[in-house]
PDB file of C-alpha atoms in Angstrom:
ATOM      1  CA  UNK A   1     236.795 135.622  76.762  1.00  0.00           C
ATOM      2  CA  UNK A   2     238.263 138.874  78.004  1.00  0.00           C
ATOM      3  CA  UNK A   3     241.563 139.557  76.322  1.00  0.00           C
ATOM      4  CA  UNK A   4     240.805 137.308  73.337  1.00  0.00           C
ATOM      5  CA  UNK A   5     240.716 139.080  69.972  1.00  0.00           C
ATOM      6  CA  UNK A   6     237.304 139.467  68.291  1.00  0.00           C
ATOM      7  CA  UNK A   7     238.382 137.266  65.366  1.00  0.00           C
ATOM      8  CA  UNK A   8     239.370 134.480  67.758  1.00  0.00           C
ATOM      9  CA  UNK A   9     236.100 134.870  69.695  1.00  0.00           C
ATOM     10  CA  UNK A  10     234.228 134.496  66.401  1.00  0.00           C
ATOM     11  CA  UNK A  11     236.268 131.384  65.573  1.00  0.00           C
ATOM     12  CA  UNK A  12     235.660 129.921  69.050  1.00  0.00           C
ATOM     13  CA  UNK A  13     231.904 130.475  68.757  1.00  0.00           C
ATOM     14  CA  UNK A  14     231.877 128.993  65.256  1.00  0.00           C
ATOM     15  CA  UNK A  15     233.860 125.909  66.310  1.00  0.00           C
ATOM     16  CA  UNK A  16     231.713 125.288  69.394  1.00  0.00           C
ATOM     17  CA  UNK A  17     228.503 125.799  67.426  1.00  0.00           C
ATOM     18  CA  UNK A  18     229.666 123.363  64.759  1.00  0.00           C
ATOM     19  CA  UNK A  19     230.776 120.782  67.330  1.00  0.00           C
ATOM     20  CA  UNK A  20     227.634 121.013  69.446  1.00  0.00           C
ATOM     21  CA  UNK A  21     225.163 120.940  66.577  1.00  0.00           C
ATOM     22  CA  UNK A  22     226.869 118.835  63.902  1.00  0.00           C
ATOM     23  CA  UNK A  23     229.294 116.453  65.632  1.00  0.00           C
ATOM     24  CA  UNK A  24     227.174 113.377  66.343  1.00  0.00           C
ATOM     25  CA  UNK A  25     229.975 111.863  68.445  1.00  0.00           C
ATOM     26  CA  UNK A  26     229.187 114.444  71.145  1.00  0.00           C
ATOM     27  CA  UNK A  27     225.644 113.081  71.558  1.00  0.00           C
ATOM     28  CA  UNK A  28     224.337 110.038  73.422  1.00  0.00           C
ATOM     29  CA  UNK A  29     221.766 107.712  71.895  1.00  0.00           C
ATOM     30  CA  UNK A  30     219.120 109.886  73.610  1.00  0.00           C
ATOM     31  CA  UNK A  31     220.619 112.994  71.912  1.00  0.00           C
ATOM     32  CA  UNK A  32     222.042 114.286  75.214  1.00  0.00           C
ATOM     33  CA  UNK A  33     225.108 116.490  74.768  1.00  0.00           C
ATOM     34  CA  UNK A  34     228.344 114.997  76.167  1.00  0.00           C
ATOM     35  CA  UNK A  35     230.745 117.925  76.337  1.00  0.00           C
ATOM     36  CA  UNK A  36     234.103 116.993  77.883  1.00  0.00           C
ATOM     37  CA  UNK A  37     237.259 118.984  78.575  1.00  0.00           C
ATOM     38  CA  UNK A  38     239.009 117.330  75.623  1.00  0.00           C
ATOM     39  CA  UNK A  39     236.271 118.564  73.278  1.00  0.00           C
ATOM     40  CA  UNK A  40     236.532 122.079  74.675  1.00  0.00           C
ATOM     41  CA  UNK A  41     240.332 122.011  74.267  1.00  0.00           C
ATOM     42  CA  UNK A  42     239.947 120.736  70.700  1.00  0.00           C
ATOM     43  CA  UNK A  43     237.517 123.553  69.793  1.00  0.00           C
ATOM     44  CA  UNK A  44     239.864 126.136  71.305  1.00  0.00           C
ATOM     45  CA  UNK A  45     242.847 124.708  69.413  1.00  0.00           C
ATOM     46  CA  UNK A  46     240.859 124.720  66.150  1.00  0.00           C
ATOM     47  CA  UNK A  47     240.162 128.400  66.853  1.00  0.00           C
ATOM     48  CA  UNK A  48     243.851 129.228  66.782  1.00  0.00           C
ATOM     49  CA  UNK A  49     244.568 129.328  70.510  1.00  0.00           C
ATOM     50  CA  UNK A  50     247.857 127.817  71.634  1.00  0.00           C
ATOM     51  CA  UNK A  51     247.797 125.012  74.179  1.00  0.00           C
ATOM     52  CA  UNK A  52     248.880 127.485  76.854  1.00  0.00           C
ATOM     53  CA  UNK A  53     246.186 130.016  75.878  1.00  0.00           C
ATOM     54  CA  UNK A  54     243.510 127.307  75.897  1.00  0.00           C
ATOM     55  CA  UNK A  55     244.683 126.007  79.277  1.00  0.00           C
ATOM     56  CA  UNK A  56     244.620 129.532  80.745  1.00  0.00           C
ATOM     57  CA  UNK A  57     241.151 130.205  79.328  1.00  0.00           C
ATOM     58  CA  UNK A  58     239.768 126.905  80.640  1.00  0.00           C
ATOM     59  CA  UNK A  59     241.266 127.564  84.082  1.00  0.00           C
ATOM     60  CA  UNK A  60     239.652 131.011  84.196  1.00  0.00           C
ATOM     61  CA  UNK A  61     236.178 129.446  84.211  1.00  0.00           C
ATOM     62  CA  UNK A  62     236.400 128.699  87.916  1.00  0.00           C
ATOM     63  CA  UNK A  63     237.652 132.144  88.950  1.00  0.00           C
ATOM     64  CA  UNK A  64     235.562 134.527  91.050  1.00  0.00           C
ATOM     65  CA  UNK A  65     235.663 137.149  88.277  1.00  0.00           C
ATOM     66  CA  UNK A  66     234.118 134.795  85.713  1.00  0.00           C
ATOM     67  CA  UNK A  67     231.542 133.474  88.180  1.00  0.00           C
ATOM     68  CA  UNK A  68     230.571 137.028  89.160  1.00  0.00           C
ATOM     69  CA  UNK A  69     230.268 138.027  85.495  1.00  0.00           C
ATOM     70  CA  UNK A  70     228.004 135.015  84.893  1.00  0.00           C
ATOM     71  CA  UNK A  71     225.816 136.002  87.853  1.00  0.00           C
ATOM     72  CA  UNK A  72     225.609 139.614  86.629  1.00  0.00           C
ATOM     73  CA  UNK A  73     224.805 138.525  83.057  1.00  0.00           C
ATOM     74  CA  UNK A  74     222.126 136.123  84.318  1.00  0.00           C
ATOM     75  CA  UNK A  75     220.575 138.834  86.478  1.00  0.00           C
ATOM     76  CA  UNK A  76     220.519 141.240  83.506  1.00  0.00           C
ATOM     77  CA  UNK A  77     219.034 138.548  81.238  1.00  0.00           C
ATOM     78  CA  UNK A  78     216.220 137.890  83.717  1.00  0.00           C
ATOM     79  CA  UNK A  79     215.592 141.633  84.009  1.00  0.00           C
ATOM     80  CA  UNK A  80     215.195 141.790  80.211  1.00  0.00           C
ATOM     81  CA  UNK A  81     212.807 138.825  80.167  1.00  0.00           C
ATOM     82  CA  UNK A  82     215.080 136.074  78.860  1.00  0.00           C
ATOM     83  CA  UNK A  83     213.505 132.671  79.413  1.00  0.00           C
ATOM     84  CA  UNK A  84     215.600 130.322  77.285  1.00  0.00           C
ATOM     85  CA  UNK A  85     218.483 129.904  74.934  1.00  0.00           C
ATOM     86  CA  UNK A  86     219.294 131.223  72.469  1.00  0.00           C
ATOM     87  CA  UNK A  87     217.949 134.671  73.256  1.00  0.00           C
ATOM     88  CA  UNK A  88     219.094 137.894  71.642  1.00  0.00           C
ATOM     89  CA  UNK A  89     218.735 141.492  72.792  1.00  0.00           C
ATOM     90  CA  UNK A  90     218.370 143.494  69.592  1.00  0.00           C
ATOM     91  CA  UNK A  91     219.310 147.181  69.409  1.00  0.00           C
ATOM     92  CA  UNK A  92     219.537 149.505  66.443  1.00  0.00           C
ATOM     93  CA  UNK A  93     216.719 148.159  64.319  1.00  0.00           C
ATOM     94  CA  UNK A  94     214.833 150.196  61.758  1.00  0.00           C
ATOM     95  CA  UNK A  95     211.373 151.514  62.607  1.00  0.00           C
ATOM     96  CA  UNK A  96     209.079 150.122  63.903  1.00  0.00           C
ATOM     97  CA  UNK A  97     211.807 148.151  65.725  1.00  0.00           C
ATOM     98  CA  UNK A  98     213.947 151.103  66.821  1.00  0.00           C
ATOM     99  CA  UNK A  99     213.484 150.332  70.528  1.00  0.00           C
ATOM    100  CA  UNK A 100     215.586 147.455  71.925  1.00  0.00           C
ATOM    101  CA  UNK A 101     213.704 144.162  72.163  1.00  0.00           C
ATOM    102  CA  UNK A 102     214.163 140.484  73.005  1.00  0.00           C
ATOM    103  CA  UNK A 103     214.123 137.701  70.414  1.00  0.00           C
ATOM    104  CA  UNK A 104     214.039 134.019  71.320  1.00  0.00           C
ATOM    105  CA  UNK A 105     215.081 131.151  69.067  1.00  0.00           C
ATOM    106  CA  UNK A 106     217.682 130.310  66.467  1.00  0.00           C
ATOM    107  CA  UNK A 107     214.909 130.182  63.870  1.00  0.00           C
ATOM    108  CA  UNK A 108     214.671 133.978  64.061  1.00  0.00           C
ATOM    109  CA  UNK A 109     218.047 134.885  62.518  1.00  0.00           C
ATOM    110  CA  UNK A 110     216.492 135.783  59.160  1.00  0.00           C
ATOM    111  CA  UNK A 111     214.021 138.157  60.822  1.00  0.00           C
ATOM    112  CA  UNK A 112     216.765 139.710  62.961  1.00  0.00           C
ATOM    113  CA  UNK A 113     218.888 140.353  59.859  1.00  0.00           C
ATOM    114  CA  UNK A 114     215.919 141.933  58.091  1.00  0.00           C
ATOM    115  CA  UNK A 115     215.135 144.225  61.042  1.00  0.00           C
ATOM    116  CA  UNK A 116     218.784 145.313  61.227  1.00  0.00           C
ATOM    117  CA  UNK A 117     219.007 145.797  57.458  1.00  0.00           C
ATOM    118  CA  UNK A 118     221.590 143.043  57.031  1.00  0.00           C
ATOM    119  CA  UNK A 119     221.929 140.323  54.412  1.00  0.00           C
ATOM    120  CA  UNK A 120     221.115 136.782  55.616  1.00  0.00           C
ATOM    121  CA  UNK A 121     222.945 133.844  53.991  1.00  0.00           C
ATOM    122  CA  UNK A 122     221.888 131.088  56.357  1.00  0.00           C
ATOM    123  CA  UNK A 123     223.232 129.830  59.652  1.00  0.00           C
ATOM    124  CA  UNK A 124     226.593 128.914  58.185  1.00  0.00           C
ATOM    125  CA  UNK A 125     226.793 129.350  54.418  1.00  0.00           C
ATOM    126  CA  UNK A 126     229.921 127.189  54.291  1.00  0.00           C
ATOM    127  CA  UNK A 127     227.859 124.164  55.382  1.00  0.00           C
ATOM    128  CA  UNK A 128     224.639 125.179  53.614  1.00  0.00           C
ATOM    129  CA  UNK A 129     222.801 122.676  51.428  1.00  0.00           C
ATOM    130  CA  UNK A 130     221.273 125.493  49.401  1.00  0.00           C
TER     131      UNK A 130
END
């Protein structure tokens, strides 16, 4: 997502997260994710990217630069002990968590927020049932 503004990156992540986790039409009867190019294009469009921007971004996936970045990120993740997704490398926590450390699991967001001294309002307060 190089060259994409931070607000658009946030929107892209939000739209993909919503689609992957809440859109039942993207799942088979066995709950297997069926992610197709049309779904990706739809998420990018919902994030405010023009058709041309989305097409360019989707085409960049197969470039050497993106593949090399993926290899480098994977190598760094393994070096840090990542073993699954989602994993988070946390830096800047309050003592006794001042040293960077690895957190695994989406059920740890509340603890991460606490360690970083941030307010936690749920995964997506807009869709919260609370």
